[in-house]
CSV table of C-alpha atoms in Angstrom, one decimal:
chain,number,residue,atom,x,y,z
A,1,UNK,CA,17.3,98.7,5.3
A,2,UNK,CA,17.8,97.1,1.9
A,3,UNK,CA,20.9,95.0,1.2
A,4,UNK,CA,22.9,96.8,-1.5
A,5,UNK,CA,25.9,94.3,-1.5
A,6,UNK,CA,24.9,93.3,-5.0
A,7,UNK,CA,25.5,96.8,-6.2
A,8,UNK,CA,29.1,96.6,-5.3
A,9,UNK,CA,31.2,96.1,-8.5
A,10,UNK,CA,33.3,93.0,-8.4
A,11,UNK,CA,37.0,93.7,-8.6
A,12,UNK,CA,38.7,91.6,-11.2
A,13,UNK,CA,42.4,91.2,-10.9
A,14,UNK,CA,44.8,90.7,-13.8
A,15,UNK,CA,45.8,87.2,-14.5
A,16,UNK,CA,48.8,86.3,-12.6
A,17,UNK,CA,51.2,85.2,-15.4
A,18,UNK,CA,54.6,83.7,-14.7
A,19,UNK,CA,57.2,86.3,-14.3
A,20,UNK,CA,59.4,85.6,-17.4
A,21,UNK,CA,60.5,87.7,-20.4
A,22,UNK,CA,58.4,88.2,-23.4
A,23,UNK,CA,59.5,87.1,-26.8
A,24,UNK,CA,58.5,88.7,-30.1
A,25,UNK,CA,56.3,85.7,-30.7
A,26,UNK,CA,54.5,86.2,-27.5
A,27,UNK,CA,53.6,89.7,-28.5
A,28,UNK,CA,52.6,88.6,-32.1
A,29,UNK,CA,50.3,85.8,-30.5
A,30,UNK,CA,48.5,88.2,-28.1
A,31,UNK,CA,47.9,90.5,-31.1
A,32,UNK,CA,46.5,87.7,-33.3
A,33,UNK,CA,44.6,85.9,-30.5
A,34,UNK,CA,44.8,86.5,-26.8
A,35,UNK,CA,43.7,83.0,-25.9
A,36,UNK,CA,46.6,81.7,-28.0
A,37,UNK,CA,49.0,83.8,-26.2
A,38,UNK,CA,47.7,82.6,-22.8
A,39,UNK,CA,47.6,78.8,-23.6
A,40,UNK,CA,50.9,78.9,-25.5
A,41,UNK,CA,52.7,79.9,-22.1
A,42,UNK,CA,51.5,76.7,-20.7
A,43,UNK,CA,51.5,74.1,-23.5
A,44,UNK,CA,54.2,71.4,-23.1
A,45,UNK,CA,56.6,70.7,-25.8
A,46,UNK,CA,55.0,67.3,-26.7
A,47,UNK,CA,51.7,69.1,-27.5
A,48,UNK,CA,53.5,71.7,-29.6
A,49,UNK,CA,55.1,69.0,-31.7
A,50,UNK,CA,51.8,67.6,-32.7
A,51,UNK,CA,51.0,70.8,-34.6
A,52,UNK,CA,54.4,71.7,-35.9
A,53,UNK,CA,53.8,70.9,-39.5
A,54,UNK,CA,56.4,70.1,-42.2
A,55,UNK,CA,57.8,73.5,-42.9
A,56,UNK,CA,58.3,74.2,-39.2
A,57,UNK,CA,60.0,70.8,-38.8
A,58,UNK,CA,62.2,71.6,-41.8
A,59,UNK,CA,63.4,74.8,-40.2
A,60,UNK,CA,64.0,73.1,-36.8
A,61,UNK,CA,66.1,70.4,-38.3
A,62,UNK,CA,68.1,72.9,-40.5
A,63,UNK,CA,68.8,75.1,-37.4
A,64,UNK,CA,70.0,72.1,-35.3
A,65,UNK,CA,72.4,71.1,-38.1
A,66,UNK,CA,73.7,74.7,-38.6
A,67,UNK,CA,74.1,75.3,-34.9
A,68,UNK,CA,76.1,72.2,-34.6
A,69,UNK,CA,78.2,73.1,-37.7
A,70,UNK,CA,79.1,76.6,-36.2
A,71,UNK,CA,79.7,75.2,-32.7
A,72,UNK,CA,82.5,73.3,-34.4
A,73,UNK,CA,83.8,76.4,-36.1
A,74,UNK,CA,81.8,76.8,-39.2
A,75,UNK,CA,81.6,75.3,-42.6
A,76,UNK,CA,85.2,75.5,-43.2
A,77,UNK,CA,85.8,73.3,-40.3
A,78,UNK,CA,83.0,70.6,-40.8
A,79,UNK,CA,82.6,68.0,-43.3
A,80,UNK,CA,79.2,68.2,-45.2
A,81,UNK,CA,78.4,64.7,-44.2
A,82,UNK,CA,78.2,65.7,-40.7
A,83,UNK,CA,75.7,68.4,-41.6
A,84,UNK,CA,73.4,65.8,-43.3
A,85,UNK,CA,73.8,63.4,-40.4
A,86,UNK,CA,72.7,65.9,-37.8
A,87,UNK,CA,69.8,67.0,-40.0
A,88,UNK,CA,68.6,63.4,-40.4
A,89,UNK,CA,68.8,62.9,-36.7
A,90,UNK,CA,66.7,66.0,-36.0
A,91,UNK,CA,64.2,65.3,-38.8
A,92,UNK,CA,60.7,63.9,-37.9
A,93,UNK,CA,58.6,63.3,-41.0
A,94,UNK,CA,55.6,62.2,-39.1
A,95,UNK,CA,54.5,65.9,-38.7
A,96,UNK,CA,54.2,66.3,-42.4
A,97,UNK,CA,50.9,66.3,-44.1
A,98,UNK,CA,51.7,63.1,-46.2
A,99,UNK,CA,54.6,61.1,-47.4
A,100,UNK,CA,55.1,63.4,-50.6
A,101,UNK,CA,55.5,66.5,-48.4
A,102,UNK,CA,57.9,64.5,-46.1
A,103,UNK,CA,60.1,63.3,-49.0
A,104,UNK,CA,60.1,66.8,-50.7
A,105,UNK,CA,60.9,68.7,-47.5
A,106,UNK,CA,63.7,66.3,-46.6
A,107,UNK,CA,65.3,66.6,-49.9
A,108,UNK,CA,65.1,70.4,-49.8
A,109,UNK,CA,66.7,70.4,-46.3
A,110,UNK,CA,69.7,68.4,-47.6
A,111,UNK,CA,70.1,70.7,-50.6
A,112,UNK,CA,69.8,73.9,-48.5
A,113,UNK,CA,72.6,72.5,-46.3
A,114,UNK,CA,74.9,71.6,-49.2
A,115,UNK,CA,74.3,75.2,-50.7
A,116,UNK,CA,75.1,76.7,-47.3
A,117,UNK,CA,78.2,74.8,-46.7
A,118,UNK,CA,79.5,75.7,-50.2
A,119,UNK,CA,78.8,79.4,-49.6
A,120,UNK,CA,80.8,82.2,-47.8
A,121,UNK,CA,78.9,82.6,-44.5
A,122,UNK,CA,81.3,82.2,-41.6
A,123,UNK,CA,84.3,81.2,-43.5
A,124,UNK,CA,86.1,84.6,-43.0
A,125,UNK,CA,84.6,85.3,-39.6
A,126,UNK,CA,85.2,83.9,-36.1
A,127,UNK,CA,82.3,82.2,-34.3
A,128,UNK,CA,81.9,84.0,-30.9
A,129,UNK,CA,78.6,82.2,-29.8
A,130,UNK,CA,76.0,79.9,-31.0
A,131,UNK,CA,72.3,79.4,-30.0
A,132,UNK,CA,72.8,82.6,-27.8
A,133,UNK,CA,69.9,83.6,-25.5
A,134,UNK,CA,69.9,87.3,-24.5
A,135,UNK,CA,67.7,89.6,-22.5
A,136,UNK,CA,67.0,93.3,-22.3
A,137,UNK,CA,64.7,95.4,-20.2
A,138,UNK,CA,62.6,98.0,-21.9
A,139,UNK,CA,59.8,100.0,-20.3
A,140,UNK,CA,59.8,98.0,-17.1
A,141,UNK,CA,59.4,94.7,-19.0
A,142,UNK,CA,62.0,92.0,-19.8
A,143,UNK,CA,62.3,90.7,-23.3
A,144,UNK,CA,64.4,87.8,-24.7
A,145,UNK,CA,65.7,86.9,-28.1
A,146,UNK,CA,68.0,84.3,-29.5
A,147,UNK,CA,70.8,84.5,-32.0
A,148,UNK,CA,71.4,81.3,-34.0
A,149,UNK,CA,75.1,82.4,-34.3
A,150,UNK,CA,77.1,85.4,-33.4
A,151,UNK,CA,80.2,86.1,-35.6
A,152,UNK,CA,83.2,88.4,-35.4
A,153,UNK,CA,83.4,89.8,-38.9
A,154,UNK,CA,86.7,90.6,-40.6
A,155,UNK,CA,86.0,94.3,-40.0
A,156,UNK,CA,85.9,93.7,-36.3
A,157,UNK,CA,82.1,94.1,-35.8
A,158,UNK,CA,79.8,91.7,-34.2
A,159,UNK,CA,77.1,90.3,-36.2
A,160,UNK,CA,74.2,88.2,-34.9
A,161,UNK,CA,72.5,85.8,-37.5
A,162,UNK,CA,69.2,84.2,-37.8
A,163,UNK,CA,68.6,81.5,-40.5
A,164,UNK,CA,65.3,81.6,-42.2
A,165,UNK,CA,63.9,78.8,-44.4
A,166,UNK,CA,60.6,80.4,-45.3
A,167,UNK,CA,59.7,80.6,-49.1
A,168,UNK,CA,59.1,84.4,-48.7
A,169,UNK,CA,61.6,85.8,-46.3
A,170,UNK,CA,61.2,89.5,-45.1
A,171,UNK,CA,62.5,92.2,-47.1
A,172,UNK,CA,64.9,94.8,-45.7
A,173,UNK,CA,62.0,97.2,-45.2
A,174,UNK,CA,60.2,94.4,-43.3
A,175,UNK,CA,63.1,94.0,-40.9
A,176,UNK,CA,63.2,97.6,-40.0
A,177,UNK,CA,59.4,97.5,-39.2
A,178,UNK,CA,59.6,94.3,-37.3
A,179,UNK,CA,59.3,94.4,-33.4
A,180,UNK,CA,61.1,91.0,-33.4
A,181,UNK,CA,64.2,92.2,-35.3
A,182,UNK,CA,64.2,95.3,-33.3
A,183,UNK,CA,64.3,93.3,-30.0
A,184,UNK,CA,66.9,91.1,-31.4
A,185,UNK,CA,69.1,94.2,-32.2
A,186,UNK,CA,68.4,95.6,-28.7
A,187,UNK,CA,69.4,92.3,-27.0
A,188,UNK,CA,72.6,92.2,-29.1
A,189,UNK,CA,73.4,95.7,-28.1
A,190,UNK,CA,72.8,94.9,-24.4
A,191,UNK,CA,75.0,91.7,-24.7
A,192,UNK,CA,77.9,93.4,-26.5
A,193,UNK,CA,77.7,97.1,-25.2
A,194,UNK,CA,81.2,98.1,-26.4
A,195,UNK,CA,80.9,96.6,-29.8
A,196,UNK,CA,79.7,97.7,-33.3
A,197,UNK,CA,76.7,95.3,-33.4
A,198,UNK,CA,74.4,94.3,-36.4
A,199,UNK,CA,71.8,91.7,-37.1
A,200,UNK,CA,71.4,89.6,-40.2
A,201,UNK,CA,68.5,87.7,-41.6
A,202,UNK,CA,69.9,85.0,-43.7
A,203,UNK,CA,67.6,83.2,-46.1
A,204,UNK,CA,68.7,79.7,-46.7
A,205,UNK,CA,66.6,79.4,-49.8
A,206,UNK,CA,68.1,82.6,-51.4
A,207,UNK,CA,71.6,82.0,-50.3
A,208,UNK,CA,71.9,85.5,-48.8
A,209,UNK,CA,70.4,88.0,-46.4
A,210,UNK,CA,69.9,91.5,-45.0
A,211,UNK,CA,72.2,92.9,-42.5
A,212,UNK,CA,70.8,95.7,-40.4
A,213,UNK,CA,71.8,98.3,-37.8
A,214,UNK,CA,69.0,100.2,-36.0
A,215,UNK,CA,69.3,103.8,-35.1
A,216,UNK,CA,68.4,105.0,-31.6
A,217,UNK,CA,65.2,106.7,-33.1
A,218,UNK,CA,64.1,103.4,-34.9
A,219,UNK,CA,64.9,101.3,-31.9
A,220,UNK,CA,62.9,103.7,-29.5
A,221,UNK,CA,59.8,103.5,-31.7
A,222,UNK,CA,59.9,99.6,-31.8
A,223,UNK,CA,60.5,99.5,-28.1
A,224,UNK,CA,57.5,101.7,-27.5
A,225,UNK,CA,55.4,99.2,-29.7
A,226,UNK,CA,56.6,96.3,-27.7
A,227,UNK,CA,56.1,97.9,-24.3
A,228,UNK,CA,52.6,99.0,-25.2
A,229,UNK,CA,51.7,95.3,-25.9
A,230,UNK,CA,53.5,94.0,-22.9
A,231,UNK,CA,51.6,96.6,-20.6
A,232,UNK,CA,48.3,95.3,-22.0
A,233,UNK,CA,49.2,91.7,-21.3
A,234,UNK,CA,50.2,92.3,-17.7
A,235,UNK,CA,47.1,94.2,-16.8
A,236,UNK,CA,44.6,91.9,-18.8
A,237,UNK,CA,41.8,90.2,-17.0
A,238,UNK,CA,40.6,88.3,-20.0
A,239,UNK,CA,42.2,86.6,-22.9
A,240,UNK,CA,39.4,85.9,-25.4
A,241,UNK,CA,39.8,83.5,-28.3
A,242,UNK,CA,39.6,84.9,-31.8
A,243,UNK,CA,38.9,82.0,-34.2
A,244,UNK,CA,40.4,82.4,-37.7
A,245,UNK,CA,42.4,80.6,-40.3
A,246,UNK,CA,45.5,80.5,-37.9
A,247,UNK,CA,43.6,78.0,-35.7
A,248,UNK,CA,44.6,75.2,-38.0
A,249,UNK,CA,48.3,75.5,-37.1
A,250,UNK,CA,48.0,76.9,-33.5
A,251,UNK,CA,50.4,75.4,-31.0
A,252,UNK,CA,47.7,75.5,-28.4
A,253,UNK,CA,44.6,74.3,-30.3
A,254,UNK,CA,44.2,71.0,-28.2
A,255,UNK,CA,43.4,73.3,-25.2
A,256,UNK,CA,41.4,76.0,-26.8
A,257,UNK,CA,37.9,76.4,-25.6
A,258,UNK,CA,36.8,77.8,-28.9
A,259,UNK,CA,37.7,74.6,-30.8
A,260,UNK,CA,36.4,72.3,-28.2
């Protein structure tokens, strides 16, 4: 009797990923390049730093200075010299393309901090939390988001802020169409269930931002989008690379088989 063992299809199991919550960046990585998503889960911090780039370093150092500022009570309670000192300690110009970019971005960072300190953000509000990590469960998956600072506004509402240093920050319309901002709002509502919550995208370059509240219908649509991607990730058996322009700045490029 012929051996038909070769006719039996091989059962391929989904990759056993660590059981941890998804971030909006994880979902975006998977959409852009499944291999980037997979490798990014396992890339250590020291490898990530190598491909950080000047603009990303600028944002990282700005955020550290501003988190420190609000941890001490906000701009009204902190001398601007301390902001500059924390920024300088966090700044690493070696990731910049050249010395000109390093000098330009460092000077921009100090100016953005001076402008922020002189502005109105946080001066009439109470700081509730800084660098707050939050989780929410949607569609059987856990998602995580982080607020740079959470403020109790004068009207009694709770406002979660994120600082952006990008040259072209998202518009108000972009925020309401963004899975990341929707997850941020969902996490805020989970963290502060009895409060009137909002989320604010604050552009450091423009000295202002967009404050948003999502309706239940808007939040449900964004949640469905996020859970669909999470569903695909959890059952995926392959994570193929998709080489493109983004490879140059990929956090996981040193391990990518497509760039070997």
